[in-house]
Amino acid sequence: MGTVRGRLGHRHRHERDWLTGAEPPRWVRVLPIALFAGVTAATLISRNALDIGFLLGAIPPLTVLSYGPLATAVMGALVVVVLNVPRTHLNQPGNTDLLALVFVVLLSVFVSYVRSRRDAQLVTERAVGEAVQRAVVPPLPGRVGRVGCYGLYRAAQRDTLVGGDFFDVRDGPYGIRGVMADVQGHGLGTVPTVVSLLGAFREAVLDQPDLAGVAGRMERRLTTDASGVRDSEMFATAVLLEFSADVRSVRIVVRGHPPPLLLRGGQVREVGVPAGLPLGIGGFGGDPPKEITLGLEPGDRLFLASDGVWEARDGSGAFYPLVRRLPAFAELEPDALTAGMWADLLERCGEVGDDVTMLVLTPEPVR
């Protein structure tokens, strides 16, 4: 989903299994050895010949699944030796059978060599890919000033850490500011837009005196990028927050994104924020986005989620009831809260086809 604070890549449904690059399970590694030992023991114990020698021919291909070329060659050699030991009652195989088995062993060694080289290359490429993705969206810090931060991210595209959603929390001369945004689309194709918007947000945190200016800087970046793409309809939804110096209040601007939820005393309520147009569409008219100020009390927490949570559907087509389900987890620590919500979402909706993002902010007002 482990509960390492601020980590993006804990993947749950995206975890690799042994058929997609992970280490094979123990039973796969034990199977060729157990089969060899079982056939050999059965033939040694039996007083009569057992017609089970054909099972030994499966051992080299099974060894390929989890062992390298040297181990495959050793197992193949043992199979050939056992076939020629008189006490096993499997001795004197026909020349054709023996040559066929030797060919299978040699072919298995070659396949194991190719698989080992390929796996090593995949490990290198995966490590490079994860390093690049983490550089694009680095882990969220556990605390920014007096605001605790915990984010959970599940990219829709399998085996990726980055998709069309992102969040960030930064301290600057105008206070602690946070953002959650959802770029049109999902998957690695949205990463360039995510990089542009994140960069625009981080720069705006340092030199824009208000949230409207931060949103404007992000929108300008988005429209500039879109202008170079023919027939582009690039846009992004976003919610922007700015905490006061004493963290007793937070200013909020929403640009087409679901509003934050306030967790207070085990209760959950939706923060009423007028939703402006998404970034990239604001230049086409409409009223400018309105900013609201929300007072904060000790113990308050803010919960933000992307469309992947709000618009997830169960088997009947009903939306996931986020506001009704969240109170059951509201008193938990942030890591347990997001993990619980993720598990509940999967239980109710099964596989989720969109990026899923959750962000919990825990301000500690000055008393």
mmCIF file of C-alpha atoms in Angstrom:
data_model
loop_
_atom_site.group_PDB
_atom_site.id
_atom_site.type_symbol
_atom_site.label_atom_id
_atom_site.label_comp_id
_atom_site.label_asym_id
_atom_site.label_seq_id
_atom_site.Cartn_x
_atom_site.Cartn_y
_atom_site.Cartn_z
ATOM 1 C CA MET A 1 0.000 0.000 0.000
ATOM 2 C CA GLY A 2 3.975 -1.036 4.979
ATOM 3 C CA THR A 3 3.398 2.406 6.056
ATOM 4 C CA VAL A 4 6.516 4.385 5.223
ATOM 5 C CA ARG A 5 5.640 8.037 5.576
ATOM 6 C CA GLY A 6 5.395 9.971 2.354
ATOM 7 C CA ARG A 7 6.220 7.067 0.091
ATOM 8 C CA LEU A 8 4.703 6.957 -3.390
ATOM 9 C CA GLY A 9 5.568 3.547 -4.520
ATOM 10 C CA HIS A 10 4.027 1.036 -2.166
ATOM 11 C CA ARG A 11 1.723 -0.551 -4.668
ATOM 12 C CA HIS A 12 -0.544 -3.287 -3.349
ATOM 13 C CA ARG A 13 -2.477 -4.238 -6.518
ATOM 14 C CA HIS A 14 0.536 -3.226 -8.648
ATOM 15 C CA GLU A 15 3.001 -5.525 -6.908
ATOM 16 C CA ARG A 16 4.838 -7.781 -9.323
ATOM 17 C CA ASP A 17 4.326 -11.508 -9.067
ATOM 18 C CA TRP A 18 6.835 -14.138 -10.139
ATOM 19 C CA LEU A 19 5.450 -14.191 -13.664
ATOM 20 C CA THR A 20 6.160 -10.462 -14.095
ATOM 21 C CA GLY A 21 9.667 -10.114 -12.743
ATOM 22 C CA ALA A 22 9.544 -10.821 -9.008
ATOM 23 C CA GLU A 23 11.483 -13.613 -7.310
ATOM 24 C CA PRO A 24 9.746 -16.989 -7.814
ATOM 25 C CA PRO A 25 7.926 -18.369 -4.769
ATOM 26 C CA ARG A 26 9.536 -21.033 -2.651
ATOM 27 C CA TRP A 27 7.431 -23.849 -4.078
ATOM 28 C CA VAL A 28 8.665 -23.110 -7.612
ATOM 29 C CA ARG A 29 12.282 -23.294 -6.437
ATOM 30 C CA VAL A 30 11.696 -26.506 -4.499
ATOM 31 C CA LEU A 31 9.646 -28.262 -7.199
ATOM 32 C CA PRO A 32 12.471 -29.606 -9.439
ATOM 33 C CA ILE A 33 14.491 -30.774 -6.422
ATOM 34 C CA ALA A 34 11.437 -32.416 -4.838
ATOM 35 C CA LEU A 35 10.491 -34.089 -8.122
ATOM 36 C CA PHE A 36 14.013 -35.433 -8.596
ATOM 37 C CA ALA A 37 14.189 -36.713 -5.025
ATOM 38 C CA GLY A 38 10.706 -38.218 -5.190
ATOM 39 C CA VAL A 39 11.250 -40.110 -8.448
ATOM 40 C CA THR A 40 14.667 -41.341 -7.351
ATOM 41 C CA ALA A 41 13.413 -42.485 -3.931
ATOM 42 C CA ALA A 42 10.362 -44.205 -5.399
ATOM 43 C CA THR A 43 12.420 -46.181 -7.903
ATOM 44 C CA LEU A 44 15.030 -47.164 -5.312
ATOM 45 C CA ILE A 45 12.434 -48.360 -2.804
ATOM 46 C CA SER A 46 10.300 -50.250 -5.304
ATOM 47 C CA ARG A 47 11.247 -53.853 -6.043
ATOM 48 C CA ASN A 48 9.615 -53.658 -9.437
ATOM 49 C CA ALA A 49 10.360 -51.285 -12.267
ATOM 50 C CA LEU A 50 8.201 -48.155 -12.209
ATOM 51 C CA ASP A 51 7.335 -46.506 -15.474
ATOM 52 C CA ILE A 52 7.876 -42.977 -14.141
ATOM 53 C CA GLY A 53 11.197 -42.130 -15.709
ATOM 54 C CA PHE A 54 9.476 -39.712 -18.060
ATOM 55 C CA LEU A 55 8.973 -37.376 -15.069
ATOM 56 C CA LEU A 56 12.709 -36.789 -14.910
ATOM 57 C CA GLY A 57 12.530 -35.153 -18.326
ATOM 58 C CA ALA A 58 10.483 -32.319 -16.811
ATOM 59 C CA ILE A 59 13.161 -31.421 -14.258
ATOM 60 C CA PRO A 60 15.513 -29.335 -16.469
ATOM 61 C CA PRO A 61 12.686 -27.101 -17.813
ATOM 62 C CA LEU A 62 11.339 -26.662 -14.274
ATOM 63 C CA THR A 63 14.813 -25.704 -13.053
ATOM 64 C CA VAL A 64 14.939 -22.920 -15.649
ATOM 65 C CA LEU A 65 12.062 -21.118 -13.907
ATOM 66 C CA SER A 66 14.082 -20.232 -10.827
ATOM 67 C CA TYR A 67 17.743 -21.185 -11.263
ATOM 68 C CA GLY A 68 20.678 -20.093 -13.388
ATOM 69 C CA PRO A 69 22.480 -22.026 -16.123
ATOM 70 C CA LEU A 70 24.968 -23.715 -13.751
ATOM 71 C CA ALA A 71 22.269 -25.143 -11.475
ATOM 72 C CA THR A 72 20.250 -26.196 -14.529
ATOM 73 C CA ALA A 73 23.267 -28.019 -15.954
ATOM 74 C CA VAL A 74 23.885 -29.797 -12.625
ATOM 75 C CA MET A 75 20.253 -30.919 -12.349
ATOM 76 C CA GLY A 76 20.302 -32.092 -15.960
ATOM 77 C CA ALA A 77 23.484 -34.076 -15.378
ATOM 78 C CA LEU A 78 21.971 -35.707 -12.284
ATOM 79 C CA VAL A 79 18.923 -36.726 -14.305
ATOM 80 C CA VAL A 80 21.124 -38.382 -16.944
ATOM 81 C CA VAL A 81 23.149 -40.168 -14.232
ATOM 82 C CA VAL A 82 20.048 -41.461 -12.423
ATOM 83 C CA LEU A 83 18.646 -42.838 -15.684
ATOM 84 C CA ASN A 84 21.776 -44.940 -16.061
ATOM 85 C CA VAL A 85 21.966 -46.292 -12.492
ATOM 86 C CA PRO A 86 20.796 -49.939 -12.491
ATOM 87 C CA ARG A 87 19.227 -49.820 -8.990
ATOM 88 C CA THR A 88 16.675 -47.233 -10.110
ATOM 89 C CA HIS A 89 15.167 -49.662 -12.611
ATOM 90 C CA LEU A 90 15.359 -46.800 -15.106
ATOM 91 C CA ASN A 91 18.623 -47.943 -16.637
ATOM 92 C CA GLN A 92 19.382 -48.598 -20.254
ATOM 93 C CA PRO A 93 17.226 -45.930 -21.867
ATOM 94 C CA GLY A 94 17.139 -46.103 -25.629
ATOM 95 C CA ASN A 95 19.703 -44.124 -27.511
ATOM 96 C CA THR A 96 16.997 -41.928 -28.993
ATOM 97 C CA ASP A 97 15.507 -41.274 -25.548
ATOM 98 C CA LEU A 98 18.894 -40.464 -24.047
ATOM 99 C CA LEU A 99 19.840 -38.124 -26.890
ATOM 100 C CA ALA A 100 16.463 -36.414 -26.609
ATOM 101 C CA LEU A 101 16.996 -35.903 -22.867
ATOM 102 C CA VAL A 102 20.514 -34.534 -23.382
ATOM 103 C CA PHE A 103 19.121 -32.152 -25.973
ATOM 104 C CA VAL A 104 16.446 -30.983 -23.498
ATOM 105 C CA VAL A 105 19.127 -30.422 -20.856
ATOM 106 C CA LEU A 106 21.328 -28.414 -23.197
ATOM 107 C CA LEU A 107 18.346 -26.387 -24.423
ATOM 108 C CA SER A 108 17.295 -25.732 -20.807
ATOM 109 C CA VAL A 109 20.796 -24.498 -19.948
ATOM 110 C CA PHE A 110 20.685 -22.113 -22.911
ATOM 111 C CA VAL A 111 17.204 -20.846 -22.000
ATOM 112 C CA SER A 112 18.320 -20.374 -18.393
ATOM 113 C CA TYR A 113 21.325 -18.343 -19.566
ATOM 114 C CA VAL A 114 19.114 -16.113 -21.721
ATOM 115 C CA ARG A 115 16.577 -15.717 -18.902
ATOM 116 C CA SER A 116 19.292 -14.787 -16.401
ATOM 117 C CA ARG A 117 20.697 -12.108 -18.719
ATOM 118 C CA ARG A 118 17.228 -10.769 -19.448
ATOM 119 C CA ASP A 119 16.306 -10.665 -15.747
ATOM 120 C CA ALA A 120 19.497 -8.779 -14.935
ATOM 121 C CA GLN A 121 18.698 -6.239 -17.649
ATOM 122 C CA LEU A 122 15.127 -5.863 -16.398
ATOM 123 C CA VAL A 123 16.351 -5.288 -12.850
ATOM 124 C CA THR A 124 18.677 -2.538 -14.085
ATOM 125 C CA GLU A 125 15.986 -0.906 -16.224
ATOM 126 C CA ARG A 126 13.448 -1.072 -13.402
ATOM 127 C CA ALA A 127 15.903 0.489 -10.943
ATOM 128 C CA VAL A 128 16.659 3.296 -13.402
ATOM 129 C CA GLY A 129 12.970 3.822 -14.121
ATOM 130 C CA GLU A 130 12.053 4.025 -10.444
ATOM 131 C CA ALA A 131 14.933 6.421 -9.758
ATOM 132 C CA VAL A 132 13.743 8.705 -12.569
ATOM 133 C CA GLN A 133 10.138 8.598 -11.386
ATOM 134 C CA ARG A 134 11.133 9.377 -7.810
ATOM 135 C CA ALA A 135 13.176 12.298 -9.098
ATOM 136 C CA VAL A 136 10.100 13.574 -10.948
ATOM 137 C CA VAL A 137 7.868 13.319 -7.876
ATOM 138 C CA PRO A 138 10.089 12.951 -4.787
ATOM 139 C CA PRO A 139 8.655 11.490 -1.585
ATOM 140 C CA LEU A 140 6.514 13.849 0.436
ATOM 141 C CA PRO A 141 8.265 15.018 3.630
ATOM 142 C CA GLY A 142 6.709 13.789 6.857
ATOM 143 C CA ARG A 143 6.409 17.365 8.135
ATOM 144 C CA VAL A 144 6.602 20.834 6.661
ATOM 145 C CA GLY A 145 6.845 23.383 9.436
ATOM 146 C CA ARG A 146 3.880 22.816 11.772
ATOM 147 C CA VAL A 147 1.963 20.732 9.225
ATOM 148 C CA GLY A 148 2.282 16.961 9.200
ATOM 149 C CA CYS A 149 1.972 15.368 5.769
ATOM 150 C CA TYR A 150 1.128 11.853 4.655
ATOM 151 C CA GLY A 151 0.363 10.907 1.078
ATOM 152 C CA LEU A 152 -0.740 7.677 -0.583
ATOM 153 C CA TYR A 153 -0.440 7.188 -4.326
ATOM 154 C CA ARG A 154 -1.442 4.320 -6.582
ATOM 155 C CA ALA A 155 -0.769 4.873 -10.270
ATOM 156 C CA ALA A 156 -3.296 3.338 -12.652
ATOM 157 C CA GLN A 157 -0.595 2.039 -14.990
ATOM 158 C CA ARG A 158 0.920 -1.158 -13.707
ATOM 159 C CA ASP A 159 4.493 -1.081 -12.370
ATOM 160 C CA THR A 160 4.756 2.721 -12.389
ATOM 161 C CA LEU A 161 5.166 5.163 -9.522
ATOM 162 C CA VAL A 162 3.981 8.245 -11.384
ATOM 163 C CA GLY A 163 0.777 8.941 -13.279
ATOM 164 C CA GLY A 164 -1.533 11.856 -13.833
ATOM 165 C CA ASP A 165 -2.020 12.799 -10.156
ATOM 166 C CA PHE A 166 0.416 14.597 -7.901
ATOM 167 C CA PHE A 167 0.620 16.395 -4.579
ATOM 168 C CA ASP A 168 3.199 18.535 -2.851
ATOM 169 C CA VAL A 169 3.603 20.637 0.291
ATOM 170 C CA ARG A 170 6.147 23.467 0.423
ATOM 171 C CA ASP A 171 7.154 26.207 2.835
ATOM 172 C CA GLY A 172 7.842 29.667 1.460
ATOM 173 C CA PRO A 173 7.896 33.358 2.341
ATOM 174 C CA TYR A 174 4.090 33.502 2.223
ATOM 175 C CA GLY A 175 3.441 30.435 4.346
ATOM 176 C CA ILE A 176 3.085 26.690 3.952
ATOM 177 C CA ARG A 177 1.315 25.827 0.741
ATOM 178 C CA GLY A 178 0.013 22.547 -0.575
ATOM 179 C CA VAL A 179 -1.409 21.273 -3.837
ATOM 180 C CA MET A 180 -3.190 18.211 -5.126
ATOM 181 C CA ALA A 181 -3.813 18.050 -8.854
ATOM 182 C CA ASP A 182 -5.128 15.630 -11.423
ATOM 183 C CA VAL A 183 -3.902 15.990 -15.000
ATOM 184 C CA GLN A 184 -6.139 14.907 -17.854
ATOM 185 C CA GLY A 185 -5.479 11.240 -18.567
ATOM 186 C CA HIS A 186 -3.238 8.886 -16.631
ATOM 187 C CA GLY A 187 -0.144 6.792 -17.135
ATOM 188 C CA LEU A 188 3.368 7.741 -18.175
ATOM 189 C CA GLY A 189 2.069 9.932 -21.011
ATOM 190 C CA THR A 190 0.979 12.526 -18.427
ATOM 191 C CA VAL A 191 4.386 12.749 -16.733
ATOM 192 C CA PRO A 192 5.673 15.735 -18.784
ATOM 193 C CA THR A 193 2.593 17.746 -17.773
ATOM 194 C CA VAL A 194 3.000 16.692 -14.144
ATOM 195 C CA VAL A 195 6.633 17.836 -14.218
ATOM 196 C CA SER A 196 5.669 21.222 -15.703
ATOM 197 C CA LEU A 197 2.885 21.857 -13.196
ATOM 198 C CA LEU A 198 4.960 20.766 -10.220
ATOM 199 C CA GLY A 199 7.778 23.041 -11.297
ATOM 200 C CA ALA A 200 5.366 25.955 -11.746
ATOM 201 C CA PHE A 201 3.863 25.356 -8.291
ATOM 202 C CA ARG A 202 7.245 25.217 -6.573
ATOM 203 C CA GLU A 203 8.384 28.435 -8.204
ATOM 204 C CA ALA A 204 5.093 30.203 -7.466
ATOM 205 C CA VAL A 205 5.298 29.230 -3.785
ATOM 206 C CA LEU A 206 8.409 31.401 -3.547
ATOM 207 C CA ASP A 207 7.239 34.538 -5.326
ATOM 208 C CA GLN A 208 3.443 34.673 -5.581
ATOM 209 C CA PRO A 209 1.798 36.494 -2.644
ATOM 210 C CA ASP A 210 -1.581 34.741 -2.898
ATOM 211 C CA LEU A 211 -3.119 31.461 -3.997
ATOM 212 C CA ALA A 212 -4.768 33.003 -7.032
ATOM 213 C CA GLY A 213 -1.297 33.929 -8.257
ATOM 214 C CA VAL A 214 -0.048 30.389 -7.677
ATOM 215 C CA ALA A 215 -2.984 28.960 -9.630
ATOM 216 C CA GLY A 216 -2.399 31.533 -12.364
ATOM 217 C CA ARG A 217 1.256 30.556 -12.669
ATOM 218 C CA MET A 218 0.317 26.886 -13.006
ATOM 219 C CA GLU A 219 -2.355 27.693 -15.577
ATOM 220 C CA ARG A 220 0.072 29.772 -17.622
ATOM 221 C CA ARG A 221 2.533 26.887 -17.654
ATOM 222 C CA LEU A 222 -0.186 24.497 -18.764
ATOM 223 C CA THR A 223 -1.520 26.701 -21.550
ATOM 224 C CA THR A 224 2.003 27.449 -22.763
ATOM 225 C CA ASP A 225 2.767 23.748 -23.032
ATOM 226 C CA ALA A 226 -0.550 23.071 -24.739
ATOM 227 C CA SER A 227 0.003 25.809 -27.317
ATOM 228 C CA GLY A 228 2.752 23.768 -28.926
ATOM 229 C CA VAL A 229 0.558 20.699 -29.322
ATOM 230 C CA ARG A 230 -1.914 20.575 -32.201
ATOM 231 C CA ASP A 231 -5.562 19.957 -31.221
ATOM 232 C CA SER A 232 -4.539 19.828 -27.586
ATOM 233 C CA GLU A 233 -7.212 19.868 -24.872
ATOM 234 C CA MET A 234 -4.808 19.813 -21.979
ATOM 235 C CA PHE A 235 -6.246 20.660 -18.570
ATOM 236 C CA ALA A 236 -5.877 19.717 -14.926
ATOM 237 C CA THR A 237 -8.001 19.957 -11.810
ATOM 238 C CA ALA A 238 -6.350 21.204 -8.637
ATOM 239 C CA VAL A 239 -6.938 22.218 -5.046
ATOM 240 C CA LEU A 240 -4.501 24.692 -3.489
ATOM 241 C CA LEU A 241 -4.045 25.412 0.221
ATOM 242 C CA GLU A 242 -2.153 28.034 2.200
ATOM 243 C CA PHE A 243 -1.787 27.835 5.973
ATOM 244 C CA SER A 244 -1.545 30.953 8.086
ATOM 245 C CA ALA A 245 1.647 31.617 10.040
ATOM 246 C CA ASP A 246 0.118 30.292 13.285
ATOM 247 C CA VAL A 247 -1.602 27.414 11.420
ATOM 248 C CA ARG A 248 -4.961 28.459 12.925
ATOM 249 C CA SER A 249 -6.535 28.805 9.494
ATOM 250 C CA VAL A 250 -6.088 27.669 5.931
ATOM 251 C CA ARG A 251 -7.003 29.408 2.690
ATOM 252 C CA ILE A 252 -8.323 27.164 -0.053
ATOM 253 C CA VAL A 253 -8.782 27.585 -3.801
ATOM 254 C CA VAL A 254 -10.387 24.841 -5.893
ATOM 255 C CA ARG A 255 -9.976 24.567 -9.655
ATOM 256 C CA GLY A 256 -12.400 21.886 -10.756
ATOM 257 C CA HIS A 257 -11.134 19.402 -8.162
ATOM 258 C CA PRO A 258 -13.126 17.646 -5.420
ATOM 259 C CA PRO A 259 -13.036 19.777 -2.247
ATOM 260 C CA PRO A 260 -11.045 18.915 0.878
ATOM 261 C CA LEU A 261 -12.718 17.079 3.747
ATOM 262 C CA LEU A 262 -12.323 18.320 7.322
ATOM 263 C CA LEU A 263 -11.844 15.670 10.013
ATOM 264 C CA ARG A 264 -12.799 17.054 13.401
ATOM 265 C CA GLY A 265 -13.647 15.048 16.510
ATOM 266 C CA GLY A 266 -14.228 11.858 14.553
ATOM 267 C CA GLN A 267 -16.688 13.627 12.243
ATOM 268 C CA VAL A 268 -16.183 14.394 8.566
ATOM 269 C CA ARG A 269 -17.588 17.307 6.641
ATOM 270 C CA GLU A 270 -17.025 18.570 3.154
ATOM 271 C CA VAL A 271 -15.447 22.008 3.032
ATOM 272 C CA GLY A 272 -17.693 24.278 0.996
ATOM 273 C CA VAL A 273 -15.429 25.853 -1.607
ATOM 274 C CA PRO A 274 -16.770 27.352 -4.853
ATOM 275 C CA ALA A 275 -15.199 25.270 -7.603
ATOM 276 C CA GLY A 276 -13.541 27.331 -10.314
ATOM 277 C CA LEU A 277 -12.788 26.034 -13.778
ATOM 278 C CA PRO A 278 -9.933 23.530 -14.160
ATOM 279 C CA LEU A 279 -6.473 24.806 -14.970
ATOM 280 C CA GLY A 280 -6.130 25.261 -18.699
ATOM 281 C CA ILE A 281 -9.799 26.168 -19.130
ATOM 282 C CA GLY A 282 -9.922 29.294 -16.975
ATOM 283 C CA GLY A 283 -8.880 31.456 -19.908
ATOM 284 C CA PHE A 284 -12.098 30.630 -21.743
ATOM 285 C CA GLY A 285 -14.283 32.776 -19.510
ATOM 286 C CA GLY A 286 -16.239 32.294 -16.321
ATOM 287 C CA ASP A 287 -15.875 33.865 -12.918
ATOM 288 C CA PRO A 288 -12.433 33.819 -11.310
ATOM 289 C CA PRO A 289 -12.034 31.139 -8.624
ATOM 290 C CA LYS A 290 -13.101 32.210 -5.142
ATOM 291 C CA GLU A 291 -10.874 31.693 -2.123
ATOM 292 C CA ILE A 292 -12.297 30.706 1.251
ATOM 293 C CA THR A 293 -10.638 30.743 4.675
ATOM 294 C CA LEU A 294 -11.264 27.835 7.021
ATOM 295 C CA GLY A 295 -10.580 28.141 10.751
ATOM 296 C CA LEU A 296 -8.654 25.247 12.288
ATOM 297 C CA GLU A 297 -8.789 23.795 15.800
ATOM 298 C CA PRO A 298 -6.270 21.559 17.571
ATOM 299 C CA GLY A 299 -6.677 18.009 16.337
ATOM 300 C CA ASP A 300 -8.189 18.986 12.982
ATOM 301 C CA ARG A 301 -7.033 17.181 9.889
ATOM 302 C CA LEU A 302 -7.607 17.795 6.198
ATOM 303 C CA PHE A 303 -8.190 14.881 3.848
ATOM 304 C CA LEU A 304 -7.799 15.371 0.101
ATOM 305 C CA ALA A 305 -8.521 12.735 -2.531
ATOM 306 C CA SER A 306 -8.433 12.577 -6.307
ATOM 307 C CA ASP A 307 -11.162 11.541 -8.728
ATOM 308 C CA GLY A 308 -9.806 8.006 -8.556
ATOM 309 C CA VAL A 309 -11.336 7.822 -5.071
ATOM 310 C CA TRP A 310 -14.404 10.044 -5.454
ATOM 311 C CA GLU A 311 -15.482 8.514 -8.760
ATOM 312 C CA ALA A 312 -14.583 4.865 -8.185
ATOM 313 C CA ARG A 313 -17.607 2.645 -8.824
ATOM 314 C CA ASP A 314 -18.695 -0.686 -7.435
ATOM 315 C CA GLY A 315 -20.164 -3.563 -9.426
ATOM 316 C CA SER A 316 -23.589 -1.903 -9.575
ATOM 317 C CA GLY A 317 -22.151 1.343 -10.935
ATOM 318 C CA ALA A 318 -22.593 3.291 -7.686
ATOM 319 C CA PHE A 319 -19.895 5.768 -6.673
ATOM 320 C CA TYR A 320 -17.682 4.967 -3.715
ATOM 321 C CA PRO A 321 -19.301 6.680 -0.681
ATOM 322 C CA LEU A 322 -16.178 8.494 0.485
ATOM 323 C CA VAL A 323 -17.850 10.907 2.922
ATOM 324 C CA ARG A 324 -19.801 8.062 4.575
ATOM 325 C CA ARG A 325 -16.861 5.654 4.757
ATOM 326 C CA LEU A 326 -14.172 8.052 5.968
ATOM 327 C CA PRO A 327 -15.509 8.497 9.565
ATOM 328 C CA ALA A 328 -14.746 4.830 10.281
ATOM 329 C CA PHE A 329 -11.050 5.620 9.810
ATOM 330 C CA ALA A 330 -10.978 9.254 10.952
ATOM 331 C CA GLU A 331 -9.414 8.568 14.361
ATOM 332 C CA LEU A 332 -6.549 6.463 12.999
ATOM 333 C CA GLU A 333 -3.015 7.676 12.435
ATOM 334 C CA PRO A 334 -2.559 9.113 8.916
ATOM 335 C CA ASP A 335 -0.711 6.086 7.558
ATOM 336 C CA ALA A 336 -3.331 3.678 8.929
ATOM 337 C CA LEU A 337 -6.109 5.991 7.739
ATOM 338 C CA THR A 338 -4.956 6.015 4.130
ATOM 339 C CA ALA A 339 -4.144 2.296 4.156
ATOM 340 C CA GLY A 340 -7.588 1.548 5.582
ATOM 341 C CA MET A 341 -9.305 3.727 2.999
ATOM 342 C CA TRP A 342 -7.350 2.075 0.197
ATOM 343 C CA ALA A 343 -8.271 -1.412 1.415
ATOM 344 C CA ASP A 344 -11.919 -0.368 1.801
ATOM 345 C CA LEU A 345 -11.934 1.112 -1.698
ATOM 346 C CA LEU A 346 -10.584 -2.107 -3.197
ATOM 347 C CA GLU A 347 -13.046 -4.225 -1.219
ATOM 348 C CA ARG A 348 -16.024 -2.229 -2.442
ATOM 349 C CA CYS A 349 -14.940 -1.368 -5.977
ATOM 350 C CA GLY A 350 -12.379 -4.007 -6.904
ATOM 351 C CA GLU A 351 -9.812 -2.949 -9.476
ATOM 352 C CA VAL A 352 -9.658 0.846 -9.821
ATOM 353 C CA GLY A 353 -8.937 2.063 -13.340
ATOM 354 C CA ASP A 354 -7.751 5.563 -12.444
ATOM 355 C CA ASP A 355 -4.865 6.991 -10.447
ATOM 356 C CA VAL A 356 -5.734 6.992 -6.746
ATOM 357 C CA THR A 357 -4.303 9.746 -4.566
ATOM 358 C CA MET A 358 -4.922 10.607 -0.922
ATOM 359 C CA LEU A 359 -3.301 13.330 1.157
ATOM 360 C CA VAL A 360 -3.704 13.852 4.901
ATOM 361 C CA LEU A 361 -2.538 17.147 6.404
ATOM 362 C CA THR A 362 -2.323 17.479 10.188
ATOM 363 C CA PRO A 363 -1.767 21.113 11.212
ATOM 364 C CA GLU A 364 -0.678 21.884 14.768
ATOM 365 C CA PRO A 365 -1.928 25.397 15.545
ATOM 366 C CA VAL A 366 0.096 27.610 17.872
ATOM 367 C CA ARG A 367 -1.746 27.854 21.197
#
